[in-house]
mmCIF file of N, CA, C and O in Angstrom:
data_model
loop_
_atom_site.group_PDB
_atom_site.id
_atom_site.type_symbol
_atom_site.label_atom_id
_atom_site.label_comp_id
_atom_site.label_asym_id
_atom_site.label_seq_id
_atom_site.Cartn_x
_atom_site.Cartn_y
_atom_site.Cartn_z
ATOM 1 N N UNK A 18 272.068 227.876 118.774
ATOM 2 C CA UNK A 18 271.535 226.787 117.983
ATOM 3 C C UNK A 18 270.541 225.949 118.780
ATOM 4 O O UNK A 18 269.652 225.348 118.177
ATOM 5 N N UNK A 19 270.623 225.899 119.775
ATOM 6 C CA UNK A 19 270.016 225.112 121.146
ATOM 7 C C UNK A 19 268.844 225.828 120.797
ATOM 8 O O UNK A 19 267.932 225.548 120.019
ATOM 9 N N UNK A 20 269.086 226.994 121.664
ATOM 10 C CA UNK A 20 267.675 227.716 121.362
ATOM 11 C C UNK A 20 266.405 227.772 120.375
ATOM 12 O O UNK A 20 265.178 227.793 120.476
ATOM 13 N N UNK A 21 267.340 227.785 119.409
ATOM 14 C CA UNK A 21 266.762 227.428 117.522
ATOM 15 C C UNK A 21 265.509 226.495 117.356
ATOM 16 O O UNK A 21 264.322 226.617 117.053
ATOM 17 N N UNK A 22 266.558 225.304 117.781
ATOM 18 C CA UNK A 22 265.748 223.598 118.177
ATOM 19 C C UNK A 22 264.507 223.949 118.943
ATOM 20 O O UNK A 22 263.347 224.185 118.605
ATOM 21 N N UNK A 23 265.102 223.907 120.016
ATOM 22 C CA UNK A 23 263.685 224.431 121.846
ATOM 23 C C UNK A 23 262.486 225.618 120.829
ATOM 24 O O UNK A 23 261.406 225.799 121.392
ATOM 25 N N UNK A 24 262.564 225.922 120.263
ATOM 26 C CA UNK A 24 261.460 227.394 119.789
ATOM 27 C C UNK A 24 260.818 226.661 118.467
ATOM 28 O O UNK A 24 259.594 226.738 118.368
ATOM 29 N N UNK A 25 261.593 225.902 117.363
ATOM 30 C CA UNK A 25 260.736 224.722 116.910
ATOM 31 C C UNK A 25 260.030 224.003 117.348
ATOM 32 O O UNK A 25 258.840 224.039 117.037
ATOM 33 N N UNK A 26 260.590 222.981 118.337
ATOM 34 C CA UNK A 26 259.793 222.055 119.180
ATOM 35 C C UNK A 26 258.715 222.629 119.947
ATOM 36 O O UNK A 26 257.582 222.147 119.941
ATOM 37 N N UNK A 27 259.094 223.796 120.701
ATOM 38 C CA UNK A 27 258.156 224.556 121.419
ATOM 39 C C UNK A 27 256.684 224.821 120.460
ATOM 40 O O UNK A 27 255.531 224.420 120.617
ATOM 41 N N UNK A 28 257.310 225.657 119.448
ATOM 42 C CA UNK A 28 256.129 226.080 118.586
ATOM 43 C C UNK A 28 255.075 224.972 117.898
ATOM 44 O O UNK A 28 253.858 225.099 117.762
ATOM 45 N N UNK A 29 255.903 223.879 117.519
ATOM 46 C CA UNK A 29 255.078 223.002 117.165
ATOM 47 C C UNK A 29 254.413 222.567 118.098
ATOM 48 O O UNK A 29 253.283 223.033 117.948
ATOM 49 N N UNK A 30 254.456 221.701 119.326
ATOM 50 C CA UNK A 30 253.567 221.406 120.512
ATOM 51 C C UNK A 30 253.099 222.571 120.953
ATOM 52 O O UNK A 30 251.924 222.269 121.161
ATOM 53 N N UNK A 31 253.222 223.884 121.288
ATOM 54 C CA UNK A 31 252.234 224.625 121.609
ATOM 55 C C UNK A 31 250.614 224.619 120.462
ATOM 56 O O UNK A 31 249.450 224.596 120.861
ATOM 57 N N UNK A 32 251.089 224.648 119.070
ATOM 58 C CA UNK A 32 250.119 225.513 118.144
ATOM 59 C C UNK A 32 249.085 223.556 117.924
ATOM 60 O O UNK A 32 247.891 223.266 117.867
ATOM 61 N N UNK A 33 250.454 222.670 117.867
ATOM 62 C CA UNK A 33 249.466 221.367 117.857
ATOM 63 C C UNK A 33 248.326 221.354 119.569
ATOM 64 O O UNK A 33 247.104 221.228 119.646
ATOM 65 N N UNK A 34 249.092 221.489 120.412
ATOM 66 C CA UNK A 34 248.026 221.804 121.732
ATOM 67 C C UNK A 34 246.601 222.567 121.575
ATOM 68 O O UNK A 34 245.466 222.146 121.798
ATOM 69 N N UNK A 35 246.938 223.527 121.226
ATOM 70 C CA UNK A 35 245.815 224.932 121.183
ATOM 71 C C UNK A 35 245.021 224.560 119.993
ATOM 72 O O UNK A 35 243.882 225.019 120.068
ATOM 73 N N UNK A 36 245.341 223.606 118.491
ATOM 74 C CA UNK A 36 244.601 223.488 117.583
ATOM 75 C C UNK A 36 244.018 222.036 117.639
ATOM 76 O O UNK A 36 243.349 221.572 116.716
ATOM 77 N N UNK A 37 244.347 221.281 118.905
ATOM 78 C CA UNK A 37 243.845 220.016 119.352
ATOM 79 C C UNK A 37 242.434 220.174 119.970
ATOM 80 O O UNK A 37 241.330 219.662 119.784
ATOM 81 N N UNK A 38 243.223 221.573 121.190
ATOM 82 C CA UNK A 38 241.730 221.672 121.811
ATOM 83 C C UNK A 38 240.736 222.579 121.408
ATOM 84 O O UNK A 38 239.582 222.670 121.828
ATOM 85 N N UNK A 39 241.391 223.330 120.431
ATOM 86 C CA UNK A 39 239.763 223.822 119.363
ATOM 87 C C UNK A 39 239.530 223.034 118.696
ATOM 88 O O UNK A 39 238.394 223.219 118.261
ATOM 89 N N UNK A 40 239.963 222.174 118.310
ATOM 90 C CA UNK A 40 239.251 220.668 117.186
ATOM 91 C C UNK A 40 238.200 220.128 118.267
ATOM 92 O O UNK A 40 236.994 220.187 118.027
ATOM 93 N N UNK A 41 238.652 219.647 119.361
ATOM 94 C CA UNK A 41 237.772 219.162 120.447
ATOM 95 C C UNK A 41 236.633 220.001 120.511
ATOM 96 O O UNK A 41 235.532 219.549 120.195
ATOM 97 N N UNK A 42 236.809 221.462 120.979
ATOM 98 C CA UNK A 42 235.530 221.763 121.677
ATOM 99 C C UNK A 42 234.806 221.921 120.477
ATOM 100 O O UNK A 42 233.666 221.459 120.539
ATOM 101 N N UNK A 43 235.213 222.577 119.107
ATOM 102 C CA UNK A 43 234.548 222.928 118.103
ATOM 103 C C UNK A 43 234.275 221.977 117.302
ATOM 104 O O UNK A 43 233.350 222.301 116.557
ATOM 105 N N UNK A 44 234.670 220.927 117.115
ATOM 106 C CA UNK A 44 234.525 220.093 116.518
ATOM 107 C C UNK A 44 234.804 220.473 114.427
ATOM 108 O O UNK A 44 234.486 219.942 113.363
ATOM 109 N N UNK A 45 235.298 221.259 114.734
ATOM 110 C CA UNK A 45 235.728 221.564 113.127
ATOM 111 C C UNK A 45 237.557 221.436 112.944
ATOM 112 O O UNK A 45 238.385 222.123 113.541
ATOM 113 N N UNK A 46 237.798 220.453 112.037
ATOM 114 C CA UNK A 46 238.907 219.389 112.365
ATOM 115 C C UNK A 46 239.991 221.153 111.419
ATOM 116 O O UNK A 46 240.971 221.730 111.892
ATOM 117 N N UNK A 47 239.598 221.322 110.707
ATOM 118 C CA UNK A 47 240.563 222.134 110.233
ATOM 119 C C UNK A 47 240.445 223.644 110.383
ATOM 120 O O UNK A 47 240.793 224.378 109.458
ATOM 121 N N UNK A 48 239.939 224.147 111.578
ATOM 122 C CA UNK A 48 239.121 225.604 111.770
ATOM 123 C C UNK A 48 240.723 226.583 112.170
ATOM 124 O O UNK A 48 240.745 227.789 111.927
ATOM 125 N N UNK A 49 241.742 225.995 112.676
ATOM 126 C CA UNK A 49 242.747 226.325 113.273
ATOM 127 C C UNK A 49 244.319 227.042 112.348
ATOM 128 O O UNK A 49 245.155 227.935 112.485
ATOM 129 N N UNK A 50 243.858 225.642 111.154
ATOM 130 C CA UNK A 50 244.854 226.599 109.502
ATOM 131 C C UNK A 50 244.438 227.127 109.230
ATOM 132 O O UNK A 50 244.946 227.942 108.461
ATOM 133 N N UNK A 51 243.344 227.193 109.514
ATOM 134 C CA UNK A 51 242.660 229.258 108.604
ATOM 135 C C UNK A 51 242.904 229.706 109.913
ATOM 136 O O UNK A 51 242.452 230.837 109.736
ATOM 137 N N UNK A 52 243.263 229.712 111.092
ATOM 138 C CA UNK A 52 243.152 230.986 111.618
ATOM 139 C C UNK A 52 244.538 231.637 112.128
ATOM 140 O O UNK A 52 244.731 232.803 112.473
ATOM 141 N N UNK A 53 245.556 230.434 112.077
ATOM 142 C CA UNK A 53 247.165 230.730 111.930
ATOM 143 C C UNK A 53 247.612 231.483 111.291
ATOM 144 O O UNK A 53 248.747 231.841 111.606
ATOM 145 N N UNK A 54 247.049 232.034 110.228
ATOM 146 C CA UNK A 54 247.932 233.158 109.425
ATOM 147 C C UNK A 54 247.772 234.282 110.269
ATOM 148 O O UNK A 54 248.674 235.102 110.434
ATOM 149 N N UNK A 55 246.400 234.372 110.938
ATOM 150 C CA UNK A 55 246.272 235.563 111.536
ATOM 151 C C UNK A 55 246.677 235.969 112.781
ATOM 152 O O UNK A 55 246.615 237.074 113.320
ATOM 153 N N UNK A 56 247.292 234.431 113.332
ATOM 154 C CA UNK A 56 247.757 234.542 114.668
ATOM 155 C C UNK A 56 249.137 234.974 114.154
ATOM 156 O O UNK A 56 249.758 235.656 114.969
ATOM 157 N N UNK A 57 249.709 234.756 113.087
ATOM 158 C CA UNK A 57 251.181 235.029 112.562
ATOM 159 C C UNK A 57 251.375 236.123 112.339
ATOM 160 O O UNK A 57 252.530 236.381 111.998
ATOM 161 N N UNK A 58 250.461 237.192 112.410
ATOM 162 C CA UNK A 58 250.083 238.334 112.091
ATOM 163 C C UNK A 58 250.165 239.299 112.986
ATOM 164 O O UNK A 58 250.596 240.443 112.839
ATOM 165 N N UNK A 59 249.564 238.587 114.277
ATOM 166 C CA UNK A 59 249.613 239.406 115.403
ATOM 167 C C UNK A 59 250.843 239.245 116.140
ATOM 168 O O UNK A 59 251.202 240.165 116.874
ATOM 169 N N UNK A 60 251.819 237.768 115.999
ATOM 170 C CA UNK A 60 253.097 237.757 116.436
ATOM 171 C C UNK A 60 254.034 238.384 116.287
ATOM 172 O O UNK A 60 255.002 238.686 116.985
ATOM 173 N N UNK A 61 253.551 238.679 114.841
ATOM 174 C CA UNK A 61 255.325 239.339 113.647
ATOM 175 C C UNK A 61 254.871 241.024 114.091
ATOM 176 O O UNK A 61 255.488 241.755 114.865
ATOM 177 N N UNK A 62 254.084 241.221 113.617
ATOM 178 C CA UNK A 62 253.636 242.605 113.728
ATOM 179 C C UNK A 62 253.683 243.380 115.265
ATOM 180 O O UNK A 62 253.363 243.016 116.397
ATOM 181 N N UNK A 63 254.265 244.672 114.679
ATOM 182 C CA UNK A 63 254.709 245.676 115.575
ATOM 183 C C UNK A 63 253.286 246.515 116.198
ATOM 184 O O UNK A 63 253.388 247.216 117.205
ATOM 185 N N UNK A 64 251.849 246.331 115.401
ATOM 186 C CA UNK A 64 250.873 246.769 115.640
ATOM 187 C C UNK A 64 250.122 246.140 116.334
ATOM 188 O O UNK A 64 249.908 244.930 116.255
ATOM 189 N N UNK A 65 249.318 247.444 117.611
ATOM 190 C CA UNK A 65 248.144 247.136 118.409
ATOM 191 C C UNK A 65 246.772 246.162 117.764
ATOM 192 O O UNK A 65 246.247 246.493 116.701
ATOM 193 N N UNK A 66 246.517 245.521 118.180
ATOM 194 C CA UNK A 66 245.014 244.639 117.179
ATOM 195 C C UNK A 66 244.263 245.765 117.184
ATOM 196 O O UNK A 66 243.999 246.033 116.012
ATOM 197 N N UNK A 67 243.760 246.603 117.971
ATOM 198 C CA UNK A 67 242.882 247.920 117.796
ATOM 199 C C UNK A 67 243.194 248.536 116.672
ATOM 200 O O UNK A 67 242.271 248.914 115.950
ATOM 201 N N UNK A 68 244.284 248.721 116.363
ATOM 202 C CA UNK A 68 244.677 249.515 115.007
ATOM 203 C C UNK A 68 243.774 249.277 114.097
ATOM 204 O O UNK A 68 242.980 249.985 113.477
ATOM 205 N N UNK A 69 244.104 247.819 114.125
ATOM 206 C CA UNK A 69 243.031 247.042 112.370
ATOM 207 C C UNK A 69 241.930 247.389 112.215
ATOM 208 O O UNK A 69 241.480 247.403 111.069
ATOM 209 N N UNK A 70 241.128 247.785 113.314
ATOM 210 C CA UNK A 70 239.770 248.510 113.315
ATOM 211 C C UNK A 70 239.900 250.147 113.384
ATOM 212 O O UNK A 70 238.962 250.901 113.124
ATOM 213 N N UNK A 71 240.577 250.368 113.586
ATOM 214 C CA UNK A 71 240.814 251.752 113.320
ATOM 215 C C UNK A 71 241.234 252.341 111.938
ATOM 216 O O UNK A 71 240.512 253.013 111.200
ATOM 217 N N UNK A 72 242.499 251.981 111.721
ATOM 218 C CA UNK A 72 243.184 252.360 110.491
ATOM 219 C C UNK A 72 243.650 250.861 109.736
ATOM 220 O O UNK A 72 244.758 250.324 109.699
ATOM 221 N N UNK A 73 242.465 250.473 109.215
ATOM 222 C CA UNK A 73 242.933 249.290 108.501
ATOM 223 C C UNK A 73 243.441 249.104 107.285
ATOM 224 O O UNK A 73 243.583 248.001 106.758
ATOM 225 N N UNK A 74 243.728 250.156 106.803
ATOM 226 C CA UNK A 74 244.424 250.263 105.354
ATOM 227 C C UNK A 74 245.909 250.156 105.810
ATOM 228 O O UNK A 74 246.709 249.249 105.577
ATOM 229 N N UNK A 75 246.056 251.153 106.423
ATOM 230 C CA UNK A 75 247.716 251.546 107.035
ATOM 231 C C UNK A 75 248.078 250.401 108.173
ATOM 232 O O UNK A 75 249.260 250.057 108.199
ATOM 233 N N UNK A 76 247.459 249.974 108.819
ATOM 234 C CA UNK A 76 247.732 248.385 109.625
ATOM 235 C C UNK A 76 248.383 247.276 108.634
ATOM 236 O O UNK A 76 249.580 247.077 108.423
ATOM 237 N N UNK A 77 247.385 246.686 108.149
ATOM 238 C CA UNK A 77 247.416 245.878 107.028
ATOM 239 C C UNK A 77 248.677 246.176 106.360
ATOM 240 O O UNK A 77 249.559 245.317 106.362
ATOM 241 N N UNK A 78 248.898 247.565 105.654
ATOM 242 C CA UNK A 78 250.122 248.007 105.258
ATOM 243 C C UNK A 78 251.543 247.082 105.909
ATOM 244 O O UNK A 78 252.292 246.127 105.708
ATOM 245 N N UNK A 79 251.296 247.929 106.593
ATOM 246 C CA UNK A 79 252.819 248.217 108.067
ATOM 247 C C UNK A 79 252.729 246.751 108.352
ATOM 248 O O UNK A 79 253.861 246.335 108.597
ATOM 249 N N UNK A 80 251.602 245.564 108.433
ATOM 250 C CA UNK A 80 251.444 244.012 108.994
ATOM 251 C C UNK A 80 252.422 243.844 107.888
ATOM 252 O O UNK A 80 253.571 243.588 108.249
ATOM 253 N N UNK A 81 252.245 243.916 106.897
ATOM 254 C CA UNK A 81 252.504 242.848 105.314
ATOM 255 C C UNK A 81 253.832 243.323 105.075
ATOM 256 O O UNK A 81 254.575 242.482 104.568
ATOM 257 N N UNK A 82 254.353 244.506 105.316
ATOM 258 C CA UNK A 82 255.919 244.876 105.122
ATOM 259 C C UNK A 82 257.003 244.545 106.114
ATOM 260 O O UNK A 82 258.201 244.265 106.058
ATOM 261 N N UNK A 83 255.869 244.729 107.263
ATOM 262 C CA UNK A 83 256.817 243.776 108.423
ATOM 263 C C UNK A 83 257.174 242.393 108.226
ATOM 264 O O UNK A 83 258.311 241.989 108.469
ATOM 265 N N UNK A 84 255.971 241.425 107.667
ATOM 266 C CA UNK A 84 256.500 240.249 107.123
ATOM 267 C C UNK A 84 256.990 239.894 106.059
ATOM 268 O O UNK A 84 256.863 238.691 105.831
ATOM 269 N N UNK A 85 257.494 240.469 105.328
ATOM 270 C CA UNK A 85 258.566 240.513 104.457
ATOM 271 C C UNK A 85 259.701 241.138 105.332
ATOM 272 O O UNK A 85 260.444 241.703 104.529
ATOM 273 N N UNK A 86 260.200 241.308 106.640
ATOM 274 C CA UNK A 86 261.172 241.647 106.965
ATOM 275 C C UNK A 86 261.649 240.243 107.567
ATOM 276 O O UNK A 86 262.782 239.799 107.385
ATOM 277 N N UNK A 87 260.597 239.559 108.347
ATOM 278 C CA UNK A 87 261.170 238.165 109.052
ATOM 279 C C UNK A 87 262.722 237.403 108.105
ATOM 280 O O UNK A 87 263.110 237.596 106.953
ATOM 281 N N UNK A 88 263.306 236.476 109.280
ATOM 282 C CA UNK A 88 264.252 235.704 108.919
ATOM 283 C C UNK A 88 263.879 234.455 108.852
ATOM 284 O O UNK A 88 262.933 233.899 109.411
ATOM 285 N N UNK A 89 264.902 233.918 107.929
ATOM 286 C CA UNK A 89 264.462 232.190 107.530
ATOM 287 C C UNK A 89 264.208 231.565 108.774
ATOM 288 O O UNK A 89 263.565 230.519 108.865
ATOM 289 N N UNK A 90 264.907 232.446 110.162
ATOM 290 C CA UNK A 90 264.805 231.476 111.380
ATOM 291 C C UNK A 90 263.467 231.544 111.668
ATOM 292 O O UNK A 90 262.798 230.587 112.059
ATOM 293 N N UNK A 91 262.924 233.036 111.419
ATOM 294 C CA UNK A 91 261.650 233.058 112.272
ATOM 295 C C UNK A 91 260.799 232.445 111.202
ATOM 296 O O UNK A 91 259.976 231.715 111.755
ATOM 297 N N UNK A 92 260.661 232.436 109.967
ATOM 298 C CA UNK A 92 260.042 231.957 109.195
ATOM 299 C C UNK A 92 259.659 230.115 109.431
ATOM 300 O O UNK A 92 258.555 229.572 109.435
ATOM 301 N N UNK A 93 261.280 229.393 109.640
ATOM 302 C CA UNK A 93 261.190 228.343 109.978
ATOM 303 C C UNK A 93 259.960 227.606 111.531
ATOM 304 O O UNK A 93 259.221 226.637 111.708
ATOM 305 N N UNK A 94 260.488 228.988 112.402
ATOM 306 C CA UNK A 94 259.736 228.565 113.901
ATOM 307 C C UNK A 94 258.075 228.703 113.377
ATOM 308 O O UNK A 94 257.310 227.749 113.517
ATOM 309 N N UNK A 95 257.725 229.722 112.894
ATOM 310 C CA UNK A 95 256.206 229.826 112.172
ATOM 311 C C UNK A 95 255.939 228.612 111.569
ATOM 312 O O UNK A 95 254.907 227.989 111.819
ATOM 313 N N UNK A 96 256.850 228.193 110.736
ATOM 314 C CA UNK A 96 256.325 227.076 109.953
ATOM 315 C C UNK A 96 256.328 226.079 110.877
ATOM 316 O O UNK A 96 255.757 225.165 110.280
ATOM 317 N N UNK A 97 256.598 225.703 111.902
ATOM 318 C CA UNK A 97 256.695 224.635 112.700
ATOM 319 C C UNK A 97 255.545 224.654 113.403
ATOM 320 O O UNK A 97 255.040 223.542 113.559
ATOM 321 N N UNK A 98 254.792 225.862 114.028
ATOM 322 C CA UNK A 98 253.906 226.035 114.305
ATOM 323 C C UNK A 98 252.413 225.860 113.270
ATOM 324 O O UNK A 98 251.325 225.424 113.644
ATOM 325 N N UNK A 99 252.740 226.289 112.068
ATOM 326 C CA UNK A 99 251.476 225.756 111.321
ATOM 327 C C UNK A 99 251.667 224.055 111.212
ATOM 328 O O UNK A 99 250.727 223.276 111.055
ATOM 329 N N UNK A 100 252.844 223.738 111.310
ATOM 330 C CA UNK A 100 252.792 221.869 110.845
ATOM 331 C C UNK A 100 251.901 221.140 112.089
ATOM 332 O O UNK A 100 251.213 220.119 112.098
ATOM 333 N N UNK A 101 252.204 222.058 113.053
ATOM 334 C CA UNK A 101 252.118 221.265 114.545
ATOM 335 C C UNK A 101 249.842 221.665 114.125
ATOM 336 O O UNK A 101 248.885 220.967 114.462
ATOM 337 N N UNK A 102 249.850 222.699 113.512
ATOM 338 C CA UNK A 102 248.220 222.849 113.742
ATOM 339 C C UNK A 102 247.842 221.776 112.520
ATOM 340 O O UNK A 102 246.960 221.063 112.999
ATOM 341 N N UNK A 103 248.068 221.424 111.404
ATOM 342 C CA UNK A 103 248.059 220.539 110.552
ATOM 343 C C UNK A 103 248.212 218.943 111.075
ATOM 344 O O UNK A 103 247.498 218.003 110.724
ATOM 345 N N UNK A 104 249.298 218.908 111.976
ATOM 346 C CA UNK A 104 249.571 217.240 112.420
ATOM 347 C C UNK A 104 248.125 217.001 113.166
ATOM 348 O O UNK A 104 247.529 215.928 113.072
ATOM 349 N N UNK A 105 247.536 218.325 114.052
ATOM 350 C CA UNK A 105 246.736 218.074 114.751
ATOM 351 C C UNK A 105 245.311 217.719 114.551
ATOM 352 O O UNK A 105 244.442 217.221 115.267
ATOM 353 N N UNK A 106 245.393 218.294 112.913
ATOM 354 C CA UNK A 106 243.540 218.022 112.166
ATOM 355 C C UNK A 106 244.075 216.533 111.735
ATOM 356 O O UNK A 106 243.191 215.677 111.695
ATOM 357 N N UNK A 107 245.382 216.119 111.413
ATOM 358 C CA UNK A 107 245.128 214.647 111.176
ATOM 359 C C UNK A 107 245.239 213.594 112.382
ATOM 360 O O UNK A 107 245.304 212.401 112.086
ATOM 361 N N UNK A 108 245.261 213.940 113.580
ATOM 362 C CA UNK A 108 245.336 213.238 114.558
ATOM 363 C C UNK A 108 243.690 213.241 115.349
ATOM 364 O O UNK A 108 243.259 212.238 115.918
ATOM 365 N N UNK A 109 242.969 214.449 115.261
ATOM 366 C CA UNK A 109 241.289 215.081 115.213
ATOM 367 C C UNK A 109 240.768 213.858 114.144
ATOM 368 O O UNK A 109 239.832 213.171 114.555
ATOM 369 N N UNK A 110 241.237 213.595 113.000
ATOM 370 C CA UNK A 110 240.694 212.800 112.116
ATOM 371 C C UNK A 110 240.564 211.576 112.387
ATOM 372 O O UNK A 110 239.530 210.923 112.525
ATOM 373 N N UNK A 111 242.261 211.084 112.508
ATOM 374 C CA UNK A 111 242.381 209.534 113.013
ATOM 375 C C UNK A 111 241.679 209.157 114.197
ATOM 376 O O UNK A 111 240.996 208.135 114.129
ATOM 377 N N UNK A 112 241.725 209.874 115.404
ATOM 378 C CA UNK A 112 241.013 209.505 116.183
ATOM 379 C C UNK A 112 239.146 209.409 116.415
ATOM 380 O O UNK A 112 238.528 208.746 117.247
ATOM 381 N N UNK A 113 238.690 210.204 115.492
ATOM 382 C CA UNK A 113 237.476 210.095 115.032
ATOM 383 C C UNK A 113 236.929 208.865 114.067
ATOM 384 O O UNK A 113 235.778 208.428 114.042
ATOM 385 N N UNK A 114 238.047 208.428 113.291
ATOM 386 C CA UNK A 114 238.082 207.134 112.475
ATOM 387 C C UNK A 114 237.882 205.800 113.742
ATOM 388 O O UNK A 114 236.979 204.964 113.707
ATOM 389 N N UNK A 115 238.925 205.879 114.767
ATOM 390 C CA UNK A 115 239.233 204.954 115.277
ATOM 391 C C UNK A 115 237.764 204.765 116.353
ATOM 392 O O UNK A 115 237.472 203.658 116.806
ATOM 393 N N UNK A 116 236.891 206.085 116.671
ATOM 394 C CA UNK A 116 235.918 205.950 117.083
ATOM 395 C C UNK A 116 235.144 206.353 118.797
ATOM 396 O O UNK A 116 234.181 206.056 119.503
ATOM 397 N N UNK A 117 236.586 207.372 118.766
ATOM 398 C CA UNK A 117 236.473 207.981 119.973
ATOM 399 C C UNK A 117 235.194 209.267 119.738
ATOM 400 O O UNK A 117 235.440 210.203 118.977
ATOM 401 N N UNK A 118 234.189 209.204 120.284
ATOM 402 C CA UNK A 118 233.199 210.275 120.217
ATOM 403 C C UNK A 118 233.485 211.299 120.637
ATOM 404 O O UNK A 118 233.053 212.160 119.871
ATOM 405 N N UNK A 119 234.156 211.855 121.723
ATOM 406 C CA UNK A 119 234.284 213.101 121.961
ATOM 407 C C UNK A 119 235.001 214.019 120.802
ATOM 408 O O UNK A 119 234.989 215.248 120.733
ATOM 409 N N UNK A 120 235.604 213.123 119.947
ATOM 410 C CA UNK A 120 236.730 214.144 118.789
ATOM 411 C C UNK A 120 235.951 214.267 117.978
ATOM 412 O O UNK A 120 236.218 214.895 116.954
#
């Protein structure tokens, strides 16, 4: 159950980290929820990324049946990770309101 907690928390501050500092350098406040599904993609999935360019019918396949296999747990830790990239375009925002230029 410990563990459970630590891999929520984890996931959320990692994916808010990594979608903080592509808001920064890129300056596109929400570029990071479009690109989470696909990082969720390459997590869950049993397939090489080369595949998708190779055999992208049967990738795609085998991606999308694998995620319908996940558990509510792993489902939950994913979702913690997209909230954490979401908290982070509204924190990219607020701080652009408040008038910090670099964000």
């Amino acid at each position: 159950m410990i563990q459970f907690v630590v891999s929520i928390v984890l996931f959320f501050v990692i994916f808010f980290g990594l979608a903080f500092i592509l808001n920064m350098l890129l300056r596109r406040t929400w570029l990071m929820a479009f690109i989470y599904p696909f990082v969720v993609l390459i997590i869950v999935d049993n397939i090489s990324t080369a595949e998708y360019f190779t055999a992208p019918g049967e990738s795609f396949a085998a991606a999308f049946s694998g995620l319908t296999e996940i558990t509510i747990a792993d489902v939950s830790i994913l979702v913690a990770g997209f909230a954490g990239t979401i908290v982070s375009g509204f924190v990219i925002k607020f701080l652009r309101k408040s008038g910090y230029q670099m964000f």
